[in-house]
Each structure stands twice: as C-alpha cells, then as structure tokens.
mmCIF file of C-alpha atoms and ligand atoms in Angstrom:
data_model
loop_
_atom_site.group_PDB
_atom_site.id
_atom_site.type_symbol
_atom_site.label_atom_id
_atom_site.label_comp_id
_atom_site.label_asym_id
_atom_site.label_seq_id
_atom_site.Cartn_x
_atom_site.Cartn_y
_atom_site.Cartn_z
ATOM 1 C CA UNK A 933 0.000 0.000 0.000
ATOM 2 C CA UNK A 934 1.085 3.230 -0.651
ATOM 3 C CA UNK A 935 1.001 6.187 1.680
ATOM 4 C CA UNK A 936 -2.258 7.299 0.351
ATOM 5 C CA UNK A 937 -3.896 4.238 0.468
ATOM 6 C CA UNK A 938 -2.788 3.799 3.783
ATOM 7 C CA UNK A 939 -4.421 6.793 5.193
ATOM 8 C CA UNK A 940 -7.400 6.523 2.948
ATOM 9 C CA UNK A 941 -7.633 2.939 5.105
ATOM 10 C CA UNK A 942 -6.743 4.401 8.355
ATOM 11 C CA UNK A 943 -9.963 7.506 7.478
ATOM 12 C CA UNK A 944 -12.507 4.796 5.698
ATOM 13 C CA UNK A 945 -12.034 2.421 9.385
ATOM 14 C CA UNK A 946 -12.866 5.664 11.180
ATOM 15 C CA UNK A 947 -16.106 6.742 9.134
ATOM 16 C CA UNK A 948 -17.377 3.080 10.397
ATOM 17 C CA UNK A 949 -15.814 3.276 13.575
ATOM 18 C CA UNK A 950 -18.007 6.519 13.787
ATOM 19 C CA UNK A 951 -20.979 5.085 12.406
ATOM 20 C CA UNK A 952 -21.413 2.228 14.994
ATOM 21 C CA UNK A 953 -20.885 4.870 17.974
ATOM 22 C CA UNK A 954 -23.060 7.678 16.584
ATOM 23 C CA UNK A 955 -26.505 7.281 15.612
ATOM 24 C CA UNK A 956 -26.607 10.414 14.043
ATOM 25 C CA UNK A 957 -23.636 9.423 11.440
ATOM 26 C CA UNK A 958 -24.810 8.442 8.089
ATOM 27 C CA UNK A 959 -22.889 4.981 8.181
ATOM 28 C CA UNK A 960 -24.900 4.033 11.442
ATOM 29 C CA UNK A 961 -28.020 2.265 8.759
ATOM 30 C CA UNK A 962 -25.624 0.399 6.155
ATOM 31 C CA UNK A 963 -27.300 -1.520 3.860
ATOM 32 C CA UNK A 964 -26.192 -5.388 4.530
ATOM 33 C CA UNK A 965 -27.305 -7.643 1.580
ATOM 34 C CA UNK A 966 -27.501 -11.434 1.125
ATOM 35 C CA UNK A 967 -28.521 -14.447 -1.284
ATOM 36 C CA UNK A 968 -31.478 -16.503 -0.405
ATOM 37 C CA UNK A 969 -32.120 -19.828 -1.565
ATOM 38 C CA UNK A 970 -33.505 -19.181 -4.591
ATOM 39 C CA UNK A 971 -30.061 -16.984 -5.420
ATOM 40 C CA UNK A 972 -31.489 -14.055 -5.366
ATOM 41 C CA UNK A 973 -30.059 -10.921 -3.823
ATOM 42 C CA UNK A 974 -32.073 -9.506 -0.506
ATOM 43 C CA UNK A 975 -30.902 -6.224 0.791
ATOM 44 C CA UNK A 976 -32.080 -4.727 3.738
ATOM 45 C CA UNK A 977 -30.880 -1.776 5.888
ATOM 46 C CA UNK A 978 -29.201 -2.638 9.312
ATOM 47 C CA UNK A 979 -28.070 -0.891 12.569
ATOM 48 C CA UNK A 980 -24.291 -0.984 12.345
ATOM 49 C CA UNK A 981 -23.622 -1.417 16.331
ATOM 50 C CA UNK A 982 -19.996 -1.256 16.252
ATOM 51 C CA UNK A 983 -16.816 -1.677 13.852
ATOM 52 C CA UNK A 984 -13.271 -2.862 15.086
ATOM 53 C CA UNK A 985 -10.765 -1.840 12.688
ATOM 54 C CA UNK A 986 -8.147 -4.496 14.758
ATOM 55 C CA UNK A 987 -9.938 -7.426 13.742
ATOM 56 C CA UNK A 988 -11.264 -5.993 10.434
ATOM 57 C CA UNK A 989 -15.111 -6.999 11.630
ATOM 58 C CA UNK A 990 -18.556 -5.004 11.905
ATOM 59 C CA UNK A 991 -21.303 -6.002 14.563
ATOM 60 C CA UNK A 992 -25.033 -5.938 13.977
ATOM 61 C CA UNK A 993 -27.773 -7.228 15.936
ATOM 62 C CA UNK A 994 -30.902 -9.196 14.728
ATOM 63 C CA UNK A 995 -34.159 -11.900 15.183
ATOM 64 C CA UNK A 996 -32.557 -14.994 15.339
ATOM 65 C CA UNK A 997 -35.162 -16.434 13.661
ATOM 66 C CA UNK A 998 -35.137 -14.077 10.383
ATOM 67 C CA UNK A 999 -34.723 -15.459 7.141
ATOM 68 C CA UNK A 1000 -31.479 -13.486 6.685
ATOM 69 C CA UNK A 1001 -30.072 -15.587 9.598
ATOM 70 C CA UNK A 1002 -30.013 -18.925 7.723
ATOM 71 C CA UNK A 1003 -28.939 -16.901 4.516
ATOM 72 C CA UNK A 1004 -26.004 -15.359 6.147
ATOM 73 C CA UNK A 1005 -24.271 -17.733 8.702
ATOM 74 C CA UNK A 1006 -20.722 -18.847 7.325
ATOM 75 C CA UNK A 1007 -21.821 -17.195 4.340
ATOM 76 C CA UNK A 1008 -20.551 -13.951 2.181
ATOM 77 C CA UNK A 1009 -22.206 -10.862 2.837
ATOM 78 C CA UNK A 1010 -21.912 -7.649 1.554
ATOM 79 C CA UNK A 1011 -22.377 -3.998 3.028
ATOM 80 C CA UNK A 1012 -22.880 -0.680 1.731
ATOM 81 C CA UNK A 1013 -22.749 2.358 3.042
ATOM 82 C CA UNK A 1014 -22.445 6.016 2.022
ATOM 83 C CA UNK A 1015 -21.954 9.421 3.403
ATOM 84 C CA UNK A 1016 -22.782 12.036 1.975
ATOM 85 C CA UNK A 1017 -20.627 14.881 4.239
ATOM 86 C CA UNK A 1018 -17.456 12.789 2.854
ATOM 87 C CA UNK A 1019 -19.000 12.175 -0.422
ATOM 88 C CA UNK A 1020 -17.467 8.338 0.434
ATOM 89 C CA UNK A 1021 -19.247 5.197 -0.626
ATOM 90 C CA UNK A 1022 -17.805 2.067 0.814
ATOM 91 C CA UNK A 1023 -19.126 -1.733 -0.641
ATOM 92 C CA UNK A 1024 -17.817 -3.968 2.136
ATOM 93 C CA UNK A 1025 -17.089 -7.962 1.438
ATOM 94 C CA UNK A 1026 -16.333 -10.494 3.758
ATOM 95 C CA UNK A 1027 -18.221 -13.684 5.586
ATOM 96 C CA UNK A 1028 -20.982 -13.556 8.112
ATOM 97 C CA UNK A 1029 -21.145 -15.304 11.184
ATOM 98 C CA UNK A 1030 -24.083 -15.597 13.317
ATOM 99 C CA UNK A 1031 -23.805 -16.213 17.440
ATOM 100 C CA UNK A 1032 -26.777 -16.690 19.498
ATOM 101 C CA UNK A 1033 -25.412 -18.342 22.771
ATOM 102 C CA UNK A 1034 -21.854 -17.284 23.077
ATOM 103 C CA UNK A 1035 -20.854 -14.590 25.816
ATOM 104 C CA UNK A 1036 -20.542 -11.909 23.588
ATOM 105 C CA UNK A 1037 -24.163 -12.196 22.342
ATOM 106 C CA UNK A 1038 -25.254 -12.756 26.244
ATOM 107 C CA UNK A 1039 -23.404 -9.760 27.372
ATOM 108 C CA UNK A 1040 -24.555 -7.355 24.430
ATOM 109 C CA UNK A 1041 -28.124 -8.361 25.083
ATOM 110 C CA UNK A 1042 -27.660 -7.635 28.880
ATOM 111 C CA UNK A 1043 -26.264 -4.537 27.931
ATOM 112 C CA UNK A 1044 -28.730 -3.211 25.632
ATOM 113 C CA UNK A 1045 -31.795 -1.238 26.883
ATOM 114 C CA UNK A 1046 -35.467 -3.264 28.073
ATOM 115 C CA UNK A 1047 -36.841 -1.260 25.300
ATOM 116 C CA UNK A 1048 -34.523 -2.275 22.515
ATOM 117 C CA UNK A 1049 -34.984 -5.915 23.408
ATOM 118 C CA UNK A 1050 -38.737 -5.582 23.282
ATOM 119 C CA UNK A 1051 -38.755 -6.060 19.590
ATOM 120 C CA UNK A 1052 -37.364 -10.031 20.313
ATOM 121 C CA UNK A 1053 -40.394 -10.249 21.884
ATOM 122 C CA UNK A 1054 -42.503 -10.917 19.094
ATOM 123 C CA UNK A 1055 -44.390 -14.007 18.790
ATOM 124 C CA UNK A 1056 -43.875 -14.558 15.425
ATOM 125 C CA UNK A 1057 -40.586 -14.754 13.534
ATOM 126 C CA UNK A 1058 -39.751 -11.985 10.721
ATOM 127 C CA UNK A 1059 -41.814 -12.285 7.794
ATOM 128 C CA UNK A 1060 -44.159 -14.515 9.131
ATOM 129 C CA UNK A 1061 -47.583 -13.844 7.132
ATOM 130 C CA UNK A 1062 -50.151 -11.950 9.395
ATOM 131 C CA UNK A 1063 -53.970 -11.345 8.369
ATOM 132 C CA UNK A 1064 -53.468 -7.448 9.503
ATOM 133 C CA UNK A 1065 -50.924 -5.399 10.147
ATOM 134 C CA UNK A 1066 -49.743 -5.425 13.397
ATOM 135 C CA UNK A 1067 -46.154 -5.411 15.484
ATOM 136 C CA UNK A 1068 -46.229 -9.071 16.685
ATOM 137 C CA UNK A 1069 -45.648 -7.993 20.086
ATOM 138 C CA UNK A 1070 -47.831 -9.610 22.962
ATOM 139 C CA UNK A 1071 -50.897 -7.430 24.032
ATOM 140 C CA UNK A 1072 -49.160 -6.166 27.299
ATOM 141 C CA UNK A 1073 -46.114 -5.418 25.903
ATOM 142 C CA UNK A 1074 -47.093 -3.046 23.192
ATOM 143 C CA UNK A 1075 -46.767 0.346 23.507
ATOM 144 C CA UNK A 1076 -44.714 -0.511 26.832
ATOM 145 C CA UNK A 1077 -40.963 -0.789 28.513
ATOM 146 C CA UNK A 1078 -41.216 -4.854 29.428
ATOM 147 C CA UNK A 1079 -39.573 -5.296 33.096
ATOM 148 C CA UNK A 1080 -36.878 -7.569 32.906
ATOM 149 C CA UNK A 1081 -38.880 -10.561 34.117
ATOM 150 C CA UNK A 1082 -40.961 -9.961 30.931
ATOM 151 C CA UNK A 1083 -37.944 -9.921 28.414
ATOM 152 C CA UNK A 1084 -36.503 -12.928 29.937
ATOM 153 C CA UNK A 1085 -37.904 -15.133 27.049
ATOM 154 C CA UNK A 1086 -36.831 -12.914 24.286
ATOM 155 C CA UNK A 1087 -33.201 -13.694 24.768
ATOM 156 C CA UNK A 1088 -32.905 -17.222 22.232
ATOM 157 C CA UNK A 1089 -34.423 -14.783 19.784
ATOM 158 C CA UNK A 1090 -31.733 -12.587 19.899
ATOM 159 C CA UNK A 1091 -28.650 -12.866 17.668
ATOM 160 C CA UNK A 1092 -25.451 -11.187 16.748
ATOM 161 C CA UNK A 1093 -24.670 -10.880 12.777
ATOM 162 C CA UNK A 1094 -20.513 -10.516 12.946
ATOM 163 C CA UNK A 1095 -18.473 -9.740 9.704
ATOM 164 C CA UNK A 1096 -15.377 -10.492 8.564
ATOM 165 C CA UNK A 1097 -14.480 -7.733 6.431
ATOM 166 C CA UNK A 1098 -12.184 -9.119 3.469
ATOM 167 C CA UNK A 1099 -12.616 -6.508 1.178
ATOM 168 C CA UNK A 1100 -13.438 -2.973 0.806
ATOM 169 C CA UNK A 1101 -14.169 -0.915 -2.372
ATOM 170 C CA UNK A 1102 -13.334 2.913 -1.625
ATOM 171 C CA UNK A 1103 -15.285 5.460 -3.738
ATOM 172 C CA UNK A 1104 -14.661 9.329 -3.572
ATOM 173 C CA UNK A 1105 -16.555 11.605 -5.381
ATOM 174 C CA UNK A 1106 -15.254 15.266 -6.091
ATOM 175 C CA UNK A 1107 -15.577 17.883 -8.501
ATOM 176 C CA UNK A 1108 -11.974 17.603 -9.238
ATOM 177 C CA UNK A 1109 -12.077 14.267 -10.514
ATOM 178 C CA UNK A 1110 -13.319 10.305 -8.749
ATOM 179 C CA UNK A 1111 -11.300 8.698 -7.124
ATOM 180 C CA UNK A 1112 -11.913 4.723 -6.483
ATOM 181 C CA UNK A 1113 -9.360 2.250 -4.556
ATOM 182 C CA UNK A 1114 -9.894 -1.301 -3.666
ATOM 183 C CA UNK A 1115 -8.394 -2.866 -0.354
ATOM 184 C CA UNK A 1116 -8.526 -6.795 0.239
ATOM 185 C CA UNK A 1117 -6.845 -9.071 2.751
ATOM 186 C CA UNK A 1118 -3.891 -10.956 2.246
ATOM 187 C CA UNK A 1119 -1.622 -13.137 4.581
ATOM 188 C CA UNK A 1120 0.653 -10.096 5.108
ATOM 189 C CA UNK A 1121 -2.421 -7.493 6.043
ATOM 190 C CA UNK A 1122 -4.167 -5.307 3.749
ATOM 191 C CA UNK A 1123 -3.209 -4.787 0.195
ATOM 192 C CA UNK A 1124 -4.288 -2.221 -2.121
ATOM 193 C CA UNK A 1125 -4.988 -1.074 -5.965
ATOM 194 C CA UNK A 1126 -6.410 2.001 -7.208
ATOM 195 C CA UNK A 1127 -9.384 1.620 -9.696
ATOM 196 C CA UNK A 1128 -10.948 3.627 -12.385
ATOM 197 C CA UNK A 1129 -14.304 5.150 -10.702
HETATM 198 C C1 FMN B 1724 -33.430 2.312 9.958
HETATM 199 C C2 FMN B 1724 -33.608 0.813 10.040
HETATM 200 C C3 FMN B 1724 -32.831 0.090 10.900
HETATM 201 C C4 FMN B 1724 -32.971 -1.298 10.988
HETATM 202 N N1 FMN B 1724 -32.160 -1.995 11.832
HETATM 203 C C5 FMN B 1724 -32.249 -3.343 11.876
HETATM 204 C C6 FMN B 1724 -31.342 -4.089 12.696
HETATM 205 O O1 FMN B 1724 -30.461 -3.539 13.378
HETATM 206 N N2 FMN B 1724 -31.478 -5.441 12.706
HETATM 207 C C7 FMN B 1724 -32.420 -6.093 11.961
HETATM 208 O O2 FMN B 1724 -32.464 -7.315 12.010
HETATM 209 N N3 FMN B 1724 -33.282 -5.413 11.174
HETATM 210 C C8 FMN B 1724 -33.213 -4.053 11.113
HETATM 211 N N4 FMN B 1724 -34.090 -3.344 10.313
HETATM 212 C C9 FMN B 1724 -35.154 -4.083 9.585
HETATM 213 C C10 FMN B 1724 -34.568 -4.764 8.333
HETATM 214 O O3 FMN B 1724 -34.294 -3.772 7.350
HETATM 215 C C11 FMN B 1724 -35.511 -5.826 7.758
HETATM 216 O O4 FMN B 1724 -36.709 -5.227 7.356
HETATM 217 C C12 FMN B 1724 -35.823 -6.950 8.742
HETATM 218 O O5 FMN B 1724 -34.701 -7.275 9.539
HETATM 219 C C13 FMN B 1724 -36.277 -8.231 8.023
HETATM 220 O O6 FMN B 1724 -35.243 -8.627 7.159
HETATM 221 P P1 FMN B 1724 -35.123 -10.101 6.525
HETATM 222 O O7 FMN B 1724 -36.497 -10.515 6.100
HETATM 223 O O8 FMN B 1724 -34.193 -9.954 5.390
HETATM 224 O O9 FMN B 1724 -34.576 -11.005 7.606
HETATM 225 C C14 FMN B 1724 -33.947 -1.957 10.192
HETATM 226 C C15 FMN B 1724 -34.714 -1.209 9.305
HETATM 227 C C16 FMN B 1724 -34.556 0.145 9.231
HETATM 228 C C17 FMN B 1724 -35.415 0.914 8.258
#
C-alpha cells in the first residue's frame, strides 16, 4: 500500500468506527445484503452497532429467527454504506457469522436497553404472514418498557450478525475528478490497488 492508500484505510475504518458509535452518522443504517435460496439478492438496511478496525469486523444485531439468519451464517455478505458529508461510498465484502449463545451475544443483550430488546419479543418470527398489520408484540407489551422478568424469554431470539471484512471498495466523489481504490486481505495485512471510478 502506498502512503495514500494507507491513510485513505486508516480515514474509511474511522467513518465506520463513527458510524457504529453515533446514531446520528450516516454509516450508522448500512445496507447489509444477502442471497437466499432461490439466489437471489435480498438487501435490507441494518443498525451498524460497532466496527473494530483491529480485527477488520462489523457487529449488527438481529431476530434470530429471520430469514437473513439462515442466509447469512458462514456465508458472504456484503455492506454498503455512504456518506454524503465525505461524499465516500464504501461496498464492504467479507463472511458472516451468526452467534446466538456465546458470551458476547449474552453480554450485548444484557447490555442493551429493556426497550430495545422488546422487539425479540414478538411471537412470530420476521416475515411470518399476518392477516393485519400489526407489530407481533404480545398485548401487554405493546406500547410498553417490558420489566426484565418480561424480556426474559426474548433472549434465544436474539442474535449477533458478525463480519469479517475481506474486502473494501473505496469510492470518492469530487468535482476535481473520482477517485476509487480497492483494499482486500492478504496473509501479510491489507493490500491495495487504485481503480478507475
Ligand atoms: C433504519 C432501520 C434500521 C434497521 N435496523 C435493523 C437491525 O439492526 N437489525 C435487523 O435485524 N433489522 C433491522 N431493520 C429491519 C430490516 O431492514 C428488515 O426489514 C428486517 O430485519 C427483516 O429482514 P429479513 O427478512 O431480510 O430477515 C432496520 C430497518 C430500518 C429501516
């Protein structure tokens, strides 16, 4: 990598860095996309709850009994994200990896507030086919904090979604001309190429 490339790196770790801290940063909804059985492409947007640029991996939370679960687990994934401030779009490959009873998951889920566990709640899994539209959620909960006693039986529904990053493809828009860079994993660390936008 060249000196460029390695501070484009160092800046591109920090926009996600920022994005799974600050809800307010544009790279806190990436877009994280799969391939369901029938090989088609499903993209939906996710909370990006935190990025480690030591271990090259993003963190996201999610139903443990969504489809995207069985589409993802040991499987490639890609995520996109783009903010508009840096003008930066970043397409993110790697693998997924889903963990529902490590100590990571059980300690993030202890960690996270009654009312953002609520949602695990809900009686039926994602995408289950309802005859109205409703949120899922038991009659007492709706509308309500649960107390911890109540949100004791979400917890097998609740999963971590953990990516390897492998690859990332850099885009910078400016008036003065595009500039696009791709960085990929190799035995020795990172490697980098510049490509035409
Ligand atoms: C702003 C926003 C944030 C979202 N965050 C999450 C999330 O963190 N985890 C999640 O599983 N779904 C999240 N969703 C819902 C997903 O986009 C998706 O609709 C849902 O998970 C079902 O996806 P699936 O059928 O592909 O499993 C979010 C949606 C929006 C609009």
């Amino acid at each position: 990598m060249d000196e460029q490339q390695t501070e484009i790196l160092a800046q591109l770790w920090q926009l996600l860095v920022r994005g799974g801290a600050d809800r307010r940063s544009p790279m806190h909804t990436p877009v994280v996309a799969s391939v369901d059985a029938d090989g088609l492409p499903q993209a939906r947007v996710m909370v990006l709850r935190k990025a480690d640029p030591a271990t090259a991996s993003l963190r996201f939370h999610t139903d443990a009994r969504s489809p995207k679960v069985t589409e993802l687990d040991g499987r490639p994934v890609a995520v996109l994200a783009y903010h508009p401030g840096e003008n930066i779009q970043l397409r993110l490959g790697g693998t997924a990896r889903i963990e529902t009873d490590t100590e990571d998951a059980d300690a993030v889920w202890h960690q996270s507030t009654l009312f953002a566990r609520r949602c695990y709640l809900a009686l039926q899994p994602p995408g289950t086919r309802l005859l109205a539209p409703a949120s899922g959620l038991p009659a007492e909960i709706e509308g309500q904090q649960p107390t911890a006693d109540q949100i004791a039986p979400a917890r097998p529904s609740f999963a971590l979604l953990k990516v390897a990053v492998t690859s990332i493809d850099w885009l910078h828009l400016a008036n003065s001309g595009h500039r696009r860079a791709r960085f990929a994993q190799s035995p020795q660390g990172w490697a980098a190429e510049w490509l035409a936008p």
